[in-house]
Amino acid sequence: MAKIKIDINSGKIVKSNIVVGIDLGTTNSLVAWINPQTNKAEVIVDEWGALLPSVILIKPNADPVVGILAKESLLDAPERTIFSVKRLLGRSFQEITSAQQFLGYNIVEDEIDSMLRIEIDKKLYNAVELSAMILRALKHKAEKVLGQEVFQAVISVPAYFNDSQRQATRDAGKLAGLDVLRIINEPTAASLSYGLGLDRSVSQTILVYDLGGGTFDISILQIEDGVFEVLATQGDTRLGGDDIDYSIMAFWQETHPALANCDQPGDIQALRLLAETAKIFLSNNTNLIFTEWFEFSNTSTVQPQGIESATKEKIELSLNYGDLVNAAQVLVLKTQACIVAALRDASLKPSDIQALVLVGGSSRYPEISRVLSAQFPHLIINNSLNPDEVVALGAAIEADVLAGNRKDILLLDITPLGLGIETAGGLMDLLIPRNTKLPCRVRREYSTSVDGQINLQIAVFQGERAMVKENRKLGEFILKGIPAMPAGFPKIEVIFSVNADGVLTVYASELRSGVSQNIEIKPQYGLSDEALEKMLLDGFANAQSDMQVRGLQETINEAQQLIYSVNRFIAKNGDMLSPIQLVDTTQRIDALKRLLNIGSNKDALLQGITALNNHTRPFAENLMNIAISSALKGKEI
Ligand code: ADP
Ligand code: MG
């Protein structure tokens, strides 16, 4: 039963103040809320259970089906059944083509924006629209169970999600009719669900181990004064429970050669689901043998007429716990290596970790807890809550905070890459260094370099390199209508403000005239975490040469500025100079210009600058004297 509240004074519908927490997962999605009766976070459960498989079935001329029914259609309609949308969110076509082999549906590149689209019945869908279908299904699920409309949500994303992916998640929420109050990091949410970070007097270092269906994420978080800071993230975007399923499939194909020919998308999905069932069964029932009949259409038989015909074949499949351990061994080793790397990134020893939180359905695989207990013998692992649910529960707690019901928690994130603007000579002027806590706000003053300049272009970049051309352009705008003033006279204030979700707003204003302009940077989609990592690594690798490049460029800027101002002096006050002085000065300017044309010798340029400066200093003093004496004369009158 849906309820509607109406304000009888205004006659308007009162929107409910329920704020839900949503875990929009690669494999499964959940929605949770704080039950006002118990004041506890609870996952919302309907007749299908708590988990909504993140699978969408697109039918011709009908509404999309999301969830278990769609998951079942992986078998008979793989080409119109979409899973793993989260992997596609905020990504370009180039970045995901390698994943195509496992996806039964068709991914195409949009010619206009080079973004990926999914093609079904000649219709194109983008990842934001598809994610919105899942979010809409969760919204309806919550509304159906709670009997109230839901308009506001907190949605979780992996800690390594970049701006584009966060923005795409936000957009999907908007499209689903949700006001997304906050994007929260999944490890932060998982920690909150265990109450970590709720007591402001406790400082703690937490390791969150999240092994889901197709992704593995390690995050090391530091909580201080109720503030969460991400110290390190590691992981593998292609590692998870699915890999166990694939190796079980490979194991079966090895033991049953007939299965090697099994290449129908529907059959592959059926075998995959069976492998998953076997895995889950054995994770809960140690050392039992799992046996099942598998029927598949064998297309390898070619009829005399040359027409392929599908014949059904039946095979008995079995798996024992030892087979499962073999199938999962590589995965477990890889996750251990990621932990070592994360600790190294955060400069921590295993003994520095004070709490360990298990997240993700695959963390139920018993070997995981065993291996972690060996790696962190001093810890009691937080695995009392359902690992599928902890992220949604934590998102609900954060939602409650934002609804104003809890004043004791504040959540912070950091910027993954530096943010700045382009200054003279293509230099990156960094306003916000990477790893700055969010939200943050930085202001800096600039000026013009040319007399009478009335427009100023502000180009915003993200990255770690000295020159903007090596960084990523986020956007640009032009501050127009600056009143004509001499170079260096306008006071142009640039403010970078990044909100708690990592969305950047850039403001620019000329303070003397009040002319102003701003943009919200809606990041271009398509910066993958690999690309992000590459940008970081490039920054480190080129730090030394970048410093030299920057030093040289700054000297070039200085020389150009000096030439500009001496020329200006000659134009305005040339009559102060004797003809010999004038020729001499022009020659020195030309000498510095020649050095500039050669370009790459910083020391020579610095000498040229000093020489020209020394030569022109007496002129400036002379000019000053004239100005003062004429001012005095003025007084005399
Ligand atoms: P995601 O975060 O990617 O949406 P989940 O956290 O929901 O994923 O985890 C889904 C994965 O967990 C699937 O690969 C599923 O097979 C696996 N899984 C669920 N239960 C178990 C279990 N008892 N043992 C091992 N794996 C499990
Ligand atoms: Mg997850």
mmCIF file of C-alpha atoms in Angstrom, residues 7 45 97 115 128 276 327 409 437 447 547 572 583 602:
data_model
loop_
_atom_site.group_PDB
_atom_site.id
_atom_site.type_symbol
_atom_site.label_atom_id
_atom_site.label_comp_id
_atom_site.label_asym_id
_atom_site.label_seq_id
_atom_site.Cartn_x
_atom_site.Cartn_y
_atom_site.Cartn_z
ATOM 1 C CA ASP A 7 0.249 19.370 3.507
ATOM 2 C CA VAL A 45 13.817 -7.582 1.781
ATOM 3 C CA THR A 97 36.608 -4.296 -25.471
ATOM 4 C CA MET A 115 31.316 6.243 -25.643
ATOM 5 C CA VAL A 128 24.077 5.339 -17.173
ATOM 6 C CA GLU A 276 28.688 -20.931 -9.280
ATOM 7 C CA ALA A 327 40.203 -23.789 -8.810
ATOM 8 C CA ILE A 409 29.959 11.518 11.952
ATOM 9 C CA LYS A 437 41.025 15.909 1.874
ATOM 10 C CA SER A 447 46.883 38.720 -13.397
ATOM 11 C CA MET A 547 61.136 19.960 -12.504
ATOM 12 C CA LYS A 572 55.762 55.179 -23.436
ATOM 13 C CA VAL A 583 69.877 51.549 -29.675
ATOM 14 C CA LYS A 602 68.111 28.062 -18.768
#
